GROMACS .gro file of C-alpha atoms in nm:
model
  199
    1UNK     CA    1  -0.112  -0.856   3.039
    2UNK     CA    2  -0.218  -0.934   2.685
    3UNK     CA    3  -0.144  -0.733   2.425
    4UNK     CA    4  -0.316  -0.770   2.017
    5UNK     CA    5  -0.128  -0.657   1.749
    6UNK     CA    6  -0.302  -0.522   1.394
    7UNK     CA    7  -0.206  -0.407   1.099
    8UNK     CA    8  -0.181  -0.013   1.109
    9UNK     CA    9  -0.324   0.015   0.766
   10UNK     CA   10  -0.601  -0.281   0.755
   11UNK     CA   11  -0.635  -0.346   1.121
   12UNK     CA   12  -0.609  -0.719   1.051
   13UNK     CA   13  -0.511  -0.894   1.369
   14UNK     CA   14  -0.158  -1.010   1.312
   15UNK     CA   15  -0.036  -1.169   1.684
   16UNK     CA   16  -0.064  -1.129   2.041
   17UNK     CA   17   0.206  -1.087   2.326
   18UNK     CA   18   0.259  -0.997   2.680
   19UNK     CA   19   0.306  -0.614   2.774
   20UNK     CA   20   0.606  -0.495   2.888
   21UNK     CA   21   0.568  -0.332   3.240
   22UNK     CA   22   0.650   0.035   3.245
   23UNK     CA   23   0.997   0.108   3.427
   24UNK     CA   24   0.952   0.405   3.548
   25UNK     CA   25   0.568   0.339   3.643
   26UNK     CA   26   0.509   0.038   3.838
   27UNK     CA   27   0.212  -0.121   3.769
   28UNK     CA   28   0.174   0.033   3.419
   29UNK     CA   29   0.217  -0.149   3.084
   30UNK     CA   30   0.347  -0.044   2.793
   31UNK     CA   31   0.133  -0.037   2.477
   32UNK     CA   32   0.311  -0.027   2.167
   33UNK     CA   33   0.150   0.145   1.863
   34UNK     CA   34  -0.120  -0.054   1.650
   35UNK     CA   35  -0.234  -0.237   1.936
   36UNK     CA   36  -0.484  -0.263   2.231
   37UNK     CA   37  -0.548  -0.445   2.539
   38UNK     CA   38  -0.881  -0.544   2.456
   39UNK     CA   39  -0.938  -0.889   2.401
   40UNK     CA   40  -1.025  -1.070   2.079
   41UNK     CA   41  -1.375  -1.202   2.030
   42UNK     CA   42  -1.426  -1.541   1.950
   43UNK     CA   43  -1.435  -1.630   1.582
   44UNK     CA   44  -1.474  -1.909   1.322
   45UNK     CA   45  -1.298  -2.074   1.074
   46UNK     CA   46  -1.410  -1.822   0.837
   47UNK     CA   47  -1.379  -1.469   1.003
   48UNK     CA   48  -1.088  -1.313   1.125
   49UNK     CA   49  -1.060  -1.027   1.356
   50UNK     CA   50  -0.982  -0.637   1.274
   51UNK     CA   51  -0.993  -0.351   1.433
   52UNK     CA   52  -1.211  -0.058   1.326
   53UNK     CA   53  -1.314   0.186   1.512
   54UNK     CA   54  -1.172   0.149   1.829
   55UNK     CA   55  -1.327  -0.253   1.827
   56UNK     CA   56  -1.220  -0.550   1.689
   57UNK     CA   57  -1.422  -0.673   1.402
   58UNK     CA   58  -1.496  -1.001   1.228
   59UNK     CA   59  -1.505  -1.046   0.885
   60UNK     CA   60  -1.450  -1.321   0.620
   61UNK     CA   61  -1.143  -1.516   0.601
   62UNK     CA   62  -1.150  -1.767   0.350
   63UNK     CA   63  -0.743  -1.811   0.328
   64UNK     CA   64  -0.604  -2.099   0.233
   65UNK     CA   65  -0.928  -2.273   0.080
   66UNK     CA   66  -0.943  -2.360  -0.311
   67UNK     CA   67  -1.215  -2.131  -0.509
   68UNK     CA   68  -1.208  -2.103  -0.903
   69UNK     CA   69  -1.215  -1.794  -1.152
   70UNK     CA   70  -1.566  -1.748  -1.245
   71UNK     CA   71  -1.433  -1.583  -1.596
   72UNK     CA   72  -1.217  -1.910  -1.678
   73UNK     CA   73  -1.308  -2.178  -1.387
   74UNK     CA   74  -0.878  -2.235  -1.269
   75UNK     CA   75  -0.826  -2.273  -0.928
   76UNK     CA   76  -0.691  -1.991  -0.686
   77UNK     CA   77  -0.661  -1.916  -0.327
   78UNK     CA   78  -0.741  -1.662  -0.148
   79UNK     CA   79  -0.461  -1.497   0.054
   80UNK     CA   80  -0.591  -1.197   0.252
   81UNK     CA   81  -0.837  -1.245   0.506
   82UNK     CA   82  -1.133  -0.920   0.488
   83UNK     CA   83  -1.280  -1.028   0.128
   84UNK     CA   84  -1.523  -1.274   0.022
   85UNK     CA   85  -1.439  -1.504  -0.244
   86UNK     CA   86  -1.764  -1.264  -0.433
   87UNK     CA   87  -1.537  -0.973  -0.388
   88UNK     CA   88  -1.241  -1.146  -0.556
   89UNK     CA   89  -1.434  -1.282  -0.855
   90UNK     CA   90  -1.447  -1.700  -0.706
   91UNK     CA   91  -1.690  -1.931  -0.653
   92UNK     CA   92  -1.634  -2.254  -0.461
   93UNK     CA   93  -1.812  -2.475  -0.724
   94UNK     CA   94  -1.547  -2.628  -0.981
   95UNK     CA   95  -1.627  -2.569  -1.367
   96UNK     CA   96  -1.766  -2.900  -1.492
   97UNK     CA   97  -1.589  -2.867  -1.825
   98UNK     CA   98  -1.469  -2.591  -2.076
   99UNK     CA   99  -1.834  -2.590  -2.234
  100UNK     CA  100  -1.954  -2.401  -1.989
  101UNK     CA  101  -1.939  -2.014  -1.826
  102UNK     CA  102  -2.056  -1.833  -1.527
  103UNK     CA  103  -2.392  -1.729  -1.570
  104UNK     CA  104  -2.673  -1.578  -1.319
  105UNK     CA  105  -2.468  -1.733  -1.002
  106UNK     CA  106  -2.394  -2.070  -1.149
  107UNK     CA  107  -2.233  -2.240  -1.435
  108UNK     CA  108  -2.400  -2.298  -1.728
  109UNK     CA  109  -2.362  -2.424  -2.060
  110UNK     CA  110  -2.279  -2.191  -2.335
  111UNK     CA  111  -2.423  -2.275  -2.648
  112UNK     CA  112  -2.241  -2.046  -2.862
  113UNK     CA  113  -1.874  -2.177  -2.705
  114UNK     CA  114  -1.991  -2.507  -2.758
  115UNK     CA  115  -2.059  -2.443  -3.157
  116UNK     CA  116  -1.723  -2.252  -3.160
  117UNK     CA  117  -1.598  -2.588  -3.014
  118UNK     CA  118  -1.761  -2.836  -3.225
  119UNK     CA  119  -1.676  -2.568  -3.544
  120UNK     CA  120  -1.314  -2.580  -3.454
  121UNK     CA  121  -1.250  -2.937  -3.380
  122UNK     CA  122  -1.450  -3.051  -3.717
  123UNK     CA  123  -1.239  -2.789  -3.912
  124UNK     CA  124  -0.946  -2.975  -3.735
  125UNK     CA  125  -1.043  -3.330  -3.889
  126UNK     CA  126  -1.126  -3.128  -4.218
  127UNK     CA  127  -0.778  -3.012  -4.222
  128UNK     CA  128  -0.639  -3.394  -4.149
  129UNK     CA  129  -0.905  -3.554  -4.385
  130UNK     CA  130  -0.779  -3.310  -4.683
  131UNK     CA  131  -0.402  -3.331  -4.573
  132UNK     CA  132  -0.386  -3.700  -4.622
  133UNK     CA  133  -0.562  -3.659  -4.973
  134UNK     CA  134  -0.332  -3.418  -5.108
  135UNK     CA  135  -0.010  -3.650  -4.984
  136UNK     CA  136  -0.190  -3.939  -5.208
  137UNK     CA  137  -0.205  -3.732  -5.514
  138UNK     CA  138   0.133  -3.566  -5.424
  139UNK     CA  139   0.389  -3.485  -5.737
  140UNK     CA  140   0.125  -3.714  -5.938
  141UNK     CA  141  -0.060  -3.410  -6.101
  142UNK     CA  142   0.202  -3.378  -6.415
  143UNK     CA  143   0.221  -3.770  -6.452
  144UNK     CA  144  -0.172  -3.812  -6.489
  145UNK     CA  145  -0.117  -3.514  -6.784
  146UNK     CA  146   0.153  -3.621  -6.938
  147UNK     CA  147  -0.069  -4.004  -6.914
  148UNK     CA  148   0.235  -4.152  -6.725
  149UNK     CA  149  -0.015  -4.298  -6.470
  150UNK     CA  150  -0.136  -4.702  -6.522
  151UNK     CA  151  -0.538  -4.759  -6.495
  152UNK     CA  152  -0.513  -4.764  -6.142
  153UNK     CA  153  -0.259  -4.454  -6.076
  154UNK     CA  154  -0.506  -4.283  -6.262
  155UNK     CA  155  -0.850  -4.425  -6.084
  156UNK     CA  156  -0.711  -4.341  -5.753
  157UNK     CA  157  -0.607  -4.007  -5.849
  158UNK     CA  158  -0.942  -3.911  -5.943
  159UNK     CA  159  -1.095  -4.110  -5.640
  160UNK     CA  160  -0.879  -3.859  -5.426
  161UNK     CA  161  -0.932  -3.569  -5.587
  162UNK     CA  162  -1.346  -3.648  -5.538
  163UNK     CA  163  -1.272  -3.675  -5.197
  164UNK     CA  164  -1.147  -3.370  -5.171
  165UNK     CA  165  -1.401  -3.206  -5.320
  166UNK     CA  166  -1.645  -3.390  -5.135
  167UNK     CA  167  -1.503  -3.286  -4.812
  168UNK     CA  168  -1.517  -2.935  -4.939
  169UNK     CA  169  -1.867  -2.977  -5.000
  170UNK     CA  170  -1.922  -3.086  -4.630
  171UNK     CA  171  -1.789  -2.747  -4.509
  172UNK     CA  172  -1.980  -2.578  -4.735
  173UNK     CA  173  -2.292  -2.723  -4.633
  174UNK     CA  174  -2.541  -2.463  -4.445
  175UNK     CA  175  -2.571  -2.696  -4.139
  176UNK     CA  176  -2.229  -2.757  -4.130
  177UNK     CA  177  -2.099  -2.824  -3.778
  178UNK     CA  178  -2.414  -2.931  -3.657
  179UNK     CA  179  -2.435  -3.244  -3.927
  180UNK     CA  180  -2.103  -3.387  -4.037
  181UNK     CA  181  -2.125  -3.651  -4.296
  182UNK     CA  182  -1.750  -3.719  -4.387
  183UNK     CA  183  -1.701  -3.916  -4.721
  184UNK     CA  184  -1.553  -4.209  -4.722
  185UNK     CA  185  -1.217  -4.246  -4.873
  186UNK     CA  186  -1.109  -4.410  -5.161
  187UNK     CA  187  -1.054  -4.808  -5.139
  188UNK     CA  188  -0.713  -4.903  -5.346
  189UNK     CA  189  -0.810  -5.265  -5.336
  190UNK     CA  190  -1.148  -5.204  -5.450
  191UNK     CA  191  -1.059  -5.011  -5.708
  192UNK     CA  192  -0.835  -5.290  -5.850
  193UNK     CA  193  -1.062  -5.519  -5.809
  194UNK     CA  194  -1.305  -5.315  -6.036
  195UNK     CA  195  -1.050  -5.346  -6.268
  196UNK     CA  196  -0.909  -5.655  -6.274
  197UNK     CA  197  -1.303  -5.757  -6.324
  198UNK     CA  198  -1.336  -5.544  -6.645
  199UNK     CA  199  -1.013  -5.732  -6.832
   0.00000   0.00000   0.00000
């Protein structure tokens, strides 16, 4: 005879074995604790059997399978059976990118984490843009006062410091992420050749 073990606290099926007979009653089985003769019902891929109420039950078993966090899109696995990937906060579609969230059943864009996006990664090339300025004008500051600086020291220290104040300017406009409109920087062979054609 069959017997099916469950969990005494869940009554998730865990395993099935053959009863012991009885020693001292022939033709009587012995029925361990947390389990019953009666036999499991068929299920699917997806349910798993647990017994409530005196019967076994199906309900959802979606171990193993890959869902994703609906509040950040990584993937996770379920590991108990009894909950559906609702319960635990999942979804089985994958997050197309980090632009969007979970929204109404379904990802969707976000408009304002896209403009923190676009905000961050243009104050990232504002950052690069103004760090390679100030290295070209670096420890050159007292030279152009004290007029140690030739024409063209002092042309492209002034070309820099425009740009920098023209990428200033670009941060500091009021549709500023939406348009960027980065100067250009200053050309050290044009400038020269301004020069050389004023001599």
């Amino acid at each position: 005879m069959f017997i099916y073990h469950y969990h005494p606290k869940t009554g998730q099926y865990l395993n099935s074995t053959l009863a012991d007979e009885d020693p001292q009653h022939q033709g009587r089985w012995l029925i361990p604790a947390f389990a019953t003769t009666t036999p499991l019902p068929e299920y699917s891929p997806l349910t798993w059997p647990f017994w409530q109420n005196e019967q076994w039950r199906l309900l959802p078993d979606y171990r193993g399978r890959i869902f994703y966090c609906i509040d950040n899109g990584t993937p996770k696995k379920i590991v108990a059976a009894g909950v559906t990937p609702e319960e635990c906060g999942l979804t089985d579609q994958p997050r197309p990118s980090s632009e969007y969230v979970w929204r109404d059943g379904d990802w969707a864009i976000d408009p304002a984490l896209v403009a923190e996006q676009k905000r961050t990664a243009a104050m990232t090339e504002f950052e690069a843009r103004m760090d390679k300025a100030r290295s070209a004008n670096l420890g050159k500051a007292d030279a152009l006062v004290a007029g140690l600086l030739d024409e063209l020291g002092v042309r492209l220290f002034k070309a820099w410091a425009a740009y920098q104040m023209a990428l200033v300017r670009v941060i500091e406009a009021p549709d500023f992420p939406a348009k960027l409109n980065w100067p250009d920087e200053p050309d050290q062979q044009a400038i020269a050749k301004e020069i050389a054609a004023a001599k």
